[in-house]
PDB file of C-alpha atoms in Angstrom:
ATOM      1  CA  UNK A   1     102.084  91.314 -48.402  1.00 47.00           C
ATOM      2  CA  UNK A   2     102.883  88.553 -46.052  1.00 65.00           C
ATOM      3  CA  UNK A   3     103.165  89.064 -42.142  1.00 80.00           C
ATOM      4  CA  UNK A   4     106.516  90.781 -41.042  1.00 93.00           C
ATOM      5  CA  UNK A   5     108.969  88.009 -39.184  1.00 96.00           C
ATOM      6  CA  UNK A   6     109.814  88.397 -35.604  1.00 97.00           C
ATOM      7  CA  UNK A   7     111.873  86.074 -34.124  1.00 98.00           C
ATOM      8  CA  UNK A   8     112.004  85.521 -30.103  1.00 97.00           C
ATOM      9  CA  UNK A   9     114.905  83.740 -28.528  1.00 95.00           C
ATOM     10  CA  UNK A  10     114.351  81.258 -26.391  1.00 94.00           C
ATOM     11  CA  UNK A  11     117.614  80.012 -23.777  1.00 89.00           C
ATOM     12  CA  UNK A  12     117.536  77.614 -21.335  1.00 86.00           C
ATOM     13  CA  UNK A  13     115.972  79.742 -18.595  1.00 80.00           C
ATOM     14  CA  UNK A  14     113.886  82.165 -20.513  1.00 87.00           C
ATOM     15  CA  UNK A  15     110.629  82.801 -18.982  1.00 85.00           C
ATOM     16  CA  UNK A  16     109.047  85.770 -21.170  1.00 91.00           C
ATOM     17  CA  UNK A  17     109.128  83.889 -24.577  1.00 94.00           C
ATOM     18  CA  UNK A  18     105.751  83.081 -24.372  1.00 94.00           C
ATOM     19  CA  UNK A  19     104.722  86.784 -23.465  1.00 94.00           C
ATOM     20  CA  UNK A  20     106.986  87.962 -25.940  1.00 96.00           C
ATOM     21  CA  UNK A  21     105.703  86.078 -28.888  1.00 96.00           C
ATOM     22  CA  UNK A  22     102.088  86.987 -27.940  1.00 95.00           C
ATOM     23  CA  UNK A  23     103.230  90.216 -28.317  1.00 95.00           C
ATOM     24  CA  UNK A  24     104.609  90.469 -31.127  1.00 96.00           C
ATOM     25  CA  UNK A  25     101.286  88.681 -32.635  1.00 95.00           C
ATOM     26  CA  UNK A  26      98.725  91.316 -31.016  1.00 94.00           C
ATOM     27  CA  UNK A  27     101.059  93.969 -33.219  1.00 93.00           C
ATOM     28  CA  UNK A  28     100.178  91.824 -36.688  1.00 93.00           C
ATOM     29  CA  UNK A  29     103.351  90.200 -36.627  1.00 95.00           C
ATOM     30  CA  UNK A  30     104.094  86.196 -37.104  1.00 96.00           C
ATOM     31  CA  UNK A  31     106.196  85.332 -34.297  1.00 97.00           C
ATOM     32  CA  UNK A  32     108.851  82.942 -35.143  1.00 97.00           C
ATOM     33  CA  UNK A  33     110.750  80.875 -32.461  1.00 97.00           C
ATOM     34  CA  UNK A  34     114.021  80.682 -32.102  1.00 97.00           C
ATOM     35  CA  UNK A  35     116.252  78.049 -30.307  1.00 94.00           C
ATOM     36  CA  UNK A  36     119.640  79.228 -28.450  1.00 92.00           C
ATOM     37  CA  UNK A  37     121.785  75.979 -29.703  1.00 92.00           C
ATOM     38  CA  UNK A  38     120.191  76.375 -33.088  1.00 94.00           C
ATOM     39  CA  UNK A  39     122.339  78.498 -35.903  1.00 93.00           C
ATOM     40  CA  UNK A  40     119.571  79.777 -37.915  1.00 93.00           C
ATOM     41  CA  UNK A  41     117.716  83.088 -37.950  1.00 96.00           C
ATOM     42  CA  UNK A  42     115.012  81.235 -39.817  1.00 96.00           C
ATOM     43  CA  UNK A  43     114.810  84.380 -42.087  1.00 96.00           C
ATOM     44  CA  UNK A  44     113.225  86.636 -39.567  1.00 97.00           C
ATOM     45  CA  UNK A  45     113.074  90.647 -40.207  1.00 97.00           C
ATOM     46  CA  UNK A  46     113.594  91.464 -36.252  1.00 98.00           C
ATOM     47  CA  UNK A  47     114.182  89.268 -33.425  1.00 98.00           C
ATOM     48  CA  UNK A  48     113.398  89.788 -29.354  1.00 97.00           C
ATOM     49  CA  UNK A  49     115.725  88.785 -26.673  1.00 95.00           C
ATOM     50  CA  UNK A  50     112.863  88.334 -24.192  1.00 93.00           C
ATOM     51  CA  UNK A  51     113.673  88.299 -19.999  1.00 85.00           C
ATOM     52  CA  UNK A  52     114.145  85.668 -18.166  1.00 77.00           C
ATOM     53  CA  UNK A  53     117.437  83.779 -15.696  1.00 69.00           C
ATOM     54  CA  UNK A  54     119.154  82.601 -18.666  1.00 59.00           C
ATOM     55  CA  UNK A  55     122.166  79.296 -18.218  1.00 61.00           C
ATOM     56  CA  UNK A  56     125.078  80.875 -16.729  1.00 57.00           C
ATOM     57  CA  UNK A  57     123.639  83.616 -14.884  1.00 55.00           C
ATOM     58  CA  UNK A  58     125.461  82.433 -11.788  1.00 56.00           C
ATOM     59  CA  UNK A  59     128.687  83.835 -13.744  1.00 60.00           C
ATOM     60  CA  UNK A  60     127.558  86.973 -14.850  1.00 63.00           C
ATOM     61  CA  UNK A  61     124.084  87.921 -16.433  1.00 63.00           C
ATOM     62  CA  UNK A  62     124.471  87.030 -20.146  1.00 64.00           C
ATOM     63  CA  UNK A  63     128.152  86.172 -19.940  1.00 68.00           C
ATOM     64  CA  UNK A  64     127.209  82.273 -20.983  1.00 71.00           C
ATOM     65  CA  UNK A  65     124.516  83.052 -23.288  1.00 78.00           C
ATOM     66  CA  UNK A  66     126.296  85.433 -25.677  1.00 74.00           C
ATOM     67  CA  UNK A  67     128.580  82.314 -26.690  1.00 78.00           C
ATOM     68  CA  UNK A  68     124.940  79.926 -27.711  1.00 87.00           C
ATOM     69  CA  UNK A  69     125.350  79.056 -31.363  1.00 92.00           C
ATOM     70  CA  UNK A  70     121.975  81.559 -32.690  1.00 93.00           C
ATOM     71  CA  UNK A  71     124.196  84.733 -31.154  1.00 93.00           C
ATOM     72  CA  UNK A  72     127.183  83.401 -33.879  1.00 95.00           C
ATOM     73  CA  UNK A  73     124.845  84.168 -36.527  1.00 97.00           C
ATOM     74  CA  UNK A  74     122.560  87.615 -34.347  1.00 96.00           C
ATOM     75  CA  UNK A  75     125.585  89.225 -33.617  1.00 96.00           C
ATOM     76  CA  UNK A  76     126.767  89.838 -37.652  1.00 97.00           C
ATOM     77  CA  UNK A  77     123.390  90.379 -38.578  1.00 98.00           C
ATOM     78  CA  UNK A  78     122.104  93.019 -35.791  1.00 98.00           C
ATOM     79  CA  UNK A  79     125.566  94.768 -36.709  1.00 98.00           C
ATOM     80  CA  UNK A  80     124.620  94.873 -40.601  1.00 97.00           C
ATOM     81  CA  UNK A  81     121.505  96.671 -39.750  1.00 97.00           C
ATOM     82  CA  UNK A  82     118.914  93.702 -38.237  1.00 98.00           C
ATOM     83  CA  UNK A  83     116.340  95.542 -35.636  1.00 98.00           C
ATOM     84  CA  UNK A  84     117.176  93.927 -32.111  1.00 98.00           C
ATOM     85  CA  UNK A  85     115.715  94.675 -29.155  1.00 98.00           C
ATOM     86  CA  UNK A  86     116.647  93.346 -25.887  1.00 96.00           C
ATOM     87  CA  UNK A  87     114.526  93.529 -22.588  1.00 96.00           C
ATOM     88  CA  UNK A  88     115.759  92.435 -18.938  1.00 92.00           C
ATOM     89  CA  UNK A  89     118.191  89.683 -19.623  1.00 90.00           C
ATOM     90  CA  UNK A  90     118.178  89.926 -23.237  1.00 93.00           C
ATOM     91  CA  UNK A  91     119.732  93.335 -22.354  1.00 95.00           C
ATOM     92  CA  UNK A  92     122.414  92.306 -20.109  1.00 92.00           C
ATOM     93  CA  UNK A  93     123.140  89.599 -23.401  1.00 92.00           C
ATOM     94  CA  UNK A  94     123.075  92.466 -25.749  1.00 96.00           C
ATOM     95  CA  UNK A  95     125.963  94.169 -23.485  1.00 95.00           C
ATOM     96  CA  UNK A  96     127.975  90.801 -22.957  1.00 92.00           C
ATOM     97  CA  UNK A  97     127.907  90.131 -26.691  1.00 94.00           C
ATOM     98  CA  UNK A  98     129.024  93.734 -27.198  1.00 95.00           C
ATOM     99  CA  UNK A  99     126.410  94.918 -29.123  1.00 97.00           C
ATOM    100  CA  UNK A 100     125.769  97.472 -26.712  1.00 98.00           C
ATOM    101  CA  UNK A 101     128.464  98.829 -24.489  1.00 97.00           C
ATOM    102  CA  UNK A 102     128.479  98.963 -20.543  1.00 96.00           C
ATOM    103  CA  UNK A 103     127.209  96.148 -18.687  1.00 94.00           C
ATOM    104  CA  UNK A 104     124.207  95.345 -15.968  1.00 92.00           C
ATOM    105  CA  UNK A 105     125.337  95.175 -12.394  1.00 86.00           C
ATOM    106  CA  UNK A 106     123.540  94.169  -8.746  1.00 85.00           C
ATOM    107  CA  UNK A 107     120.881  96.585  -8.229  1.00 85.00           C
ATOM    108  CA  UNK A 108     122.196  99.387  -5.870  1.00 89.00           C
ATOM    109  CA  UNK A 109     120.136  97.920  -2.688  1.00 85.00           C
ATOM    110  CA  UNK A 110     121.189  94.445  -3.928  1.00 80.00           C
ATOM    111  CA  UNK A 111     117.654  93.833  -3.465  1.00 84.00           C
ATOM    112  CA  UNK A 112     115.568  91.962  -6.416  1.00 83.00           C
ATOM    113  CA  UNK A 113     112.905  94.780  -7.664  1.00 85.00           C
ATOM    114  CA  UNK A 114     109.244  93.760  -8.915  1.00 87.00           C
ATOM    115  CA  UNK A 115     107.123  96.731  -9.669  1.00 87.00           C
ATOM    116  CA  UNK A 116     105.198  98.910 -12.145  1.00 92.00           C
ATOM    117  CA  UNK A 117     108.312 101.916 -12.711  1.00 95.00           C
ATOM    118  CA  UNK A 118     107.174 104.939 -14.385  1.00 97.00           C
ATOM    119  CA  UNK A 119     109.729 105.670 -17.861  1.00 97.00           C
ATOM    120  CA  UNK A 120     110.229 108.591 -19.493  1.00 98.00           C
ATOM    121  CA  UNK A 121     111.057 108.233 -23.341  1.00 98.00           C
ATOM    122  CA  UNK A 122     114.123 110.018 -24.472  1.00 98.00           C
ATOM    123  CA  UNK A 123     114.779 108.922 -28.024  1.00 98.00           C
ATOM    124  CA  UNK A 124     111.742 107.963 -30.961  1.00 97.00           C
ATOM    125  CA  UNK A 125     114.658 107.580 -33.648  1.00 97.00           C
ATOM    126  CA  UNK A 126     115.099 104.083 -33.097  1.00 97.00           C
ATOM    127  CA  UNK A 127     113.241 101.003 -34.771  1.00 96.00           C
ATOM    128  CA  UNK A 128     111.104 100.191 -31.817  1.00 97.00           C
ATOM    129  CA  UNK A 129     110.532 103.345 -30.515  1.00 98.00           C
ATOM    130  CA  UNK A 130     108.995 105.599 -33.871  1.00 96.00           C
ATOM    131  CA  UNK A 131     105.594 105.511 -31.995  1.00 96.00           C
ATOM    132  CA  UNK A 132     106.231 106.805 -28.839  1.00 97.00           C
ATOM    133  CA  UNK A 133     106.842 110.990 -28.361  1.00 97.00           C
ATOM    134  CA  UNK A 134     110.046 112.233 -26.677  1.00 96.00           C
ATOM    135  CA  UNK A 135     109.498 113.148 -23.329  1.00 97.00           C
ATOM    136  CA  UNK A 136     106.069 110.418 -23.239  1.00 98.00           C
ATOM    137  CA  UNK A 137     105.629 108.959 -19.440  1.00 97.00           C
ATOM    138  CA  UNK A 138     104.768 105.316 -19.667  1.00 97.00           C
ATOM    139  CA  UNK A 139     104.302 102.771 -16.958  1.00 96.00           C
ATOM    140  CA  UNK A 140     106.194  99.019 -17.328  1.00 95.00           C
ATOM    141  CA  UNK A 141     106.702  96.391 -14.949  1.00 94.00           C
ATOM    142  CA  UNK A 142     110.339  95.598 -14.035  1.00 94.00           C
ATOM    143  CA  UNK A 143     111.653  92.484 -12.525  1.00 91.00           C
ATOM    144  CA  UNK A 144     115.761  92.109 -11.641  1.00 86.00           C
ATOM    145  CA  UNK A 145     117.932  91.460  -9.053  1.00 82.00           C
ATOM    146  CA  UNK A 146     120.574  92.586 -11.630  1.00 81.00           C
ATOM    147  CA  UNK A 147     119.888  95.766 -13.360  1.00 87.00           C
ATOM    148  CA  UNK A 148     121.816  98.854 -12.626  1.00 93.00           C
ATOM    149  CA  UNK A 149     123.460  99.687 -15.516  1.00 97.00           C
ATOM    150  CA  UNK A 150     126.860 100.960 -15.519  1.00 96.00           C
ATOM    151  CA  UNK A 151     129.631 102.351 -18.005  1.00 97.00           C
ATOM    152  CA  UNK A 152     132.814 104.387 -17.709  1.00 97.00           C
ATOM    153  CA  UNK A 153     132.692 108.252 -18.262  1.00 97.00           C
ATOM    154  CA  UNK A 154     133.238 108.443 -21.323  1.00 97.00           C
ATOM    155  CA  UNK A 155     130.863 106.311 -22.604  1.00 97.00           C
ATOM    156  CA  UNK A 156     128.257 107.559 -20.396  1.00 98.00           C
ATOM    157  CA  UNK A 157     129.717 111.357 -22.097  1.00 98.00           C
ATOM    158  CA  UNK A 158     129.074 109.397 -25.514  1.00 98.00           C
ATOM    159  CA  UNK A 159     125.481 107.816 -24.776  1.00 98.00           C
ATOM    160  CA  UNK A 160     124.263 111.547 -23.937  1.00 98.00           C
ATOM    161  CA  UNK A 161     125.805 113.232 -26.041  1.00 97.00           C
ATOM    162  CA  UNK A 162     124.716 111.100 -29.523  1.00 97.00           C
ATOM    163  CA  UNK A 163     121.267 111.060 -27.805  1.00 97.00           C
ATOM    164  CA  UNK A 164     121.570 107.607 -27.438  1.00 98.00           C
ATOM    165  CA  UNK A 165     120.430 106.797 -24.606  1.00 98.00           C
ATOM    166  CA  UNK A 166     116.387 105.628 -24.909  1.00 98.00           C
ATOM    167  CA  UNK A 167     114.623 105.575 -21.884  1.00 98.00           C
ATOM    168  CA  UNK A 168     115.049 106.798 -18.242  1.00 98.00           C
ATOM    169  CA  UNK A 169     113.750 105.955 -15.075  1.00 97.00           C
ATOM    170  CA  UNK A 170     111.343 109.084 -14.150  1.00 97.00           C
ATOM    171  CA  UNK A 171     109.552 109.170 -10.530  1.00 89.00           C
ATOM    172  CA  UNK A 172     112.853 107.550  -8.832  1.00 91.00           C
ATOM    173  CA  UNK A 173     115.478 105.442  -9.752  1.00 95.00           C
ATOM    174  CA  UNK A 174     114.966 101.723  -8.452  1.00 92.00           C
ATOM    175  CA  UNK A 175     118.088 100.422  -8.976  1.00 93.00           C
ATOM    176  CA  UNK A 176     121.107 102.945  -8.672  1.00 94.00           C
ATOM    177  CA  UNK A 177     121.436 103.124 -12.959  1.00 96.00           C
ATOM    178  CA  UNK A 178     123.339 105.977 -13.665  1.00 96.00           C
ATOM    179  CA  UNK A 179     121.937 108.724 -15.365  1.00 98.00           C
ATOM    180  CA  UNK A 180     118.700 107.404 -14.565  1.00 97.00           C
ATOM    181  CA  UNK A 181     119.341 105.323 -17.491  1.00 98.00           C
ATOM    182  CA  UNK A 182     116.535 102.556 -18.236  1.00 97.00           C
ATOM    183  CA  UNK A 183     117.491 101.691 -21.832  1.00 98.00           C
ATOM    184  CA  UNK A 184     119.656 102.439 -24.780  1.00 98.00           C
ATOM    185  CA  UNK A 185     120.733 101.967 -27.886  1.00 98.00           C
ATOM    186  CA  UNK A 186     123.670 101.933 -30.734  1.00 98.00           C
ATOM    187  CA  UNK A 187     124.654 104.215 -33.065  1.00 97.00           C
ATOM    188  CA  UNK A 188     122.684 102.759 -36.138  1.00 97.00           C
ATOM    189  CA  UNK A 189     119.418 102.704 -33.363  1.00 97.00           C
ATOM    190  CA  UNK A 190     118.871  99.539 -34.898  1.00 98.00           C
ATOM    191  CA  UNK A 191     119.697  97.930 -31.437  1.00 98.00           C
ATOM    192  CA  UNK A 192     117.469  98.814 -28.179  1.00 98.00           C
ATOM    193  CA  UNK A 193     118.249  97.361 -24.129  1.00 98.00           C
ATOM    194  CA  UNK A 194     116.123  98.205 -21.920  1.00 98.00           C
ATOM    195  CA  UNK A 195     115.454  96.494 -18.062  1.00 95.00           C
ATOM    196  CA  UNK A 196     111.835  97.240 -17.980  1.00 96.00           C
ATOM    197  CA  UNK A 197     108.941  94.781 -19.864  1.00 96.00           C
ATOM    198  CA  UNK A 198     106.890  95.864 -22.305  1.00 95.00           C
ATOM    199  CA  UNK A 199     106.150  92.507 -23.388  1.00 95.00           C
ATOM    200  CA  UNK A 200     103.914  92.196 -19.992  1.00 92.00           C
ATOM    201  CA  UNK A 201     102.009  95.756 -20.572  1.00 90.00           C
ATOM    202  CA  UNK A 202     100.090  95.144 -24.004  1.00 93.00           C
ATOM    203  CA  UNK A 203      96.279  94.367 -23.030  1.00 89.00           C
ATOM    204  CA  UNK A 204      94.290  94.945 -19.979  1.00 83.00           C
ATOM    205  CA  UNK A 205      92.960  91.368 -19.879  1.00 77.00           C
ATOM    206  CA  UNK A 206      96.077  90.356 -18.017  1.00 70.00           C
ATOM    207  CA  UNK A 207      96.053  92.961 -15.564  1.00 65.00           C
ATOM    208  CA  UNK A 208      98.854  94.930 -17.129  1.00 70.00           C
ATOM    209  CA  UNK A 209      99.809  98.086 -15.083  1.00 77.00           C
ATOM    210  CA  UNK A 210      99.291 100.023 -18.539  1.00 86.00           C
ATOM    211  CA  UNK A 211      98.864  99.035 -22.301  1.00 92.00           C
ATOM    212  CA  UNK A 212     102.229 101.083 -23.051  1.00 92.00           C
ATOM    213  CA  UNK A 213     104.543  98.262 -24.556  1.00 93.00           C
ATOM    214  CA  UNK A 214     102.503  98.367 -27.385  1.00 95.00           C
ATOM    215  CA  UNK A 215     104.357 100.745 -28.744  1.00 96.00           C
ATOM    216  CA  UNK A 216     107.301  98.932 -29.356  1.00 97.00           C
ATOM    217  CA  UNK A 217     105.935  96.364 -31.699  1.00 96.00           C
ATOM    218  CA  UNK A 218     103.855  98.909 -33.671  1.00 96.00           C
ATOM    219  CA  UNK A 219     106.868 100.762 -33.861  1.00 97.00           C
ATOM    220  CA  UNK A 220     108.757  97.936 -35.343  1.00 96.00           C
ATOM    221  CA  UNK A 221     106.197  96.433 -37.489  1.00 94.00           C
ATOM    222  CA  UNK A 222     105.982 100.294 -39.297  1.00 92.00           C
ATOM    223  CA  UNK A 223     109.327 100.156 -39.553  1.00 92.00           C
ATOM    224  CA  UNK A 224     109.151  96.537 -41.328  1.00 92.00           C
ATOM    225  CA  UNK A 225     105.728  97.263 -43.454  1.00 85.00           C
ATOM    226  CA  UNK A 226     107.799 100.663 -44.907  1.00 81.00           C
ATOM    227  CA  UNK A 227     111.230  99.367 -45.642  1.00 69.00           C
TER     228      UNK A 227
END
């Protein structure tokens, strides 16, 4: 059987692509790139929206970016079932192009963060995170000037009550999130946003703060291999 297909999204801006893709290759994966202006999946089984100041930031996070010609053809196929998974600003694109609700806003100390932030896992249901155990600790770095997330009560009511909502920030909250809230998903859990990085915590050779991210893209590529 032939490698599974991840694509990673590159924008004008993006600076994890190249951690992402490496990645996604340590898991057993093929790493396929794909260009924002381009409108082709290139066949891929899952694609990463990897971190980074994508073009129009300076209007909202993501606000630009959810209009490039590859979201025309993401946003159908991550709502027919594709596995998606969004980190930093490909999280804040996810929200802007609807595929997740609520939306990213200034950090609470409108201070930009850059740390190692401990995460407690909330939900293993999802496609990236089978491999993890509910209630698991795990240590990722996060980087954003722009990542307290925010929704109205009743979607907040909704996220917690479907179990929907992923990952929390455990050991303090760094940017004002409510709920603690670090990452979530949609109702199919095809879809996962998250702030933190697990593309930059998946071997000790770079001086990653854990190996924890790991378990994202064995997650996925389980998911993939078994389908």
């Amino acid at each position: 059987m032939s490698a599974a297909r991840v694509g990673v999204v590159t924008f004008p801006g993006t600076l994890d692509d190249q951690d992402a893709a490496r990645a996604v290759r340590l898991a057993g994966a093929e790493a396929v790139p794909l260009w924002h202006a381009d409108h082709d999946l290139k066949g891929v089984d899952a694609v990463f929206l990897p971190g980074g100041f994508s073009y129009g930031d300076y209007l909202r996070c993501g606000a630009i970016s959810r209009f490039s010609p590859l979201m025309t053809e993401l946003i159908p196929a991550a709502q027919a079932g594709l596995p998606v998974l969004g980190t930093c600003n490909g999280f804040q694109i996810l929200c802007e192009a609807h595929l997740l609700p609520g939306a990213l806003t200034r950090n609470e100390g409108l201070h930009y963060i850059c740390r190692d932030q401990l995460i407690r896992v909330e939900n293993t249901r999802t496609a990236w995170t089978a491999d993890f155990a509910e209630g698991q600790e795990i240590v990722l770095p996060i980087k954003h000037g722009e990542g307290r997330y925010v929704a109205d009560a009743e979607t907040l009511a909704a996220l917690e009550s479907e179990g929907r909502v992923v990952f929390r920030y455990a050991g303090g909250n760094p940017n004002g999130s409510l709920n603690d809230i670090a990452g979530i998903t949609n109702e199919a859990g095809n879809i996962v946003g998250l702030m933190p990085h697990p593309e930059h915590a998946v071997e000790e050779l770079t001086g990653a703060p854990s190996v924890d991210g790991r378990g994202f893209f064995t997650s996925i590529l389980k998911r993939l291999v078994n389908a």
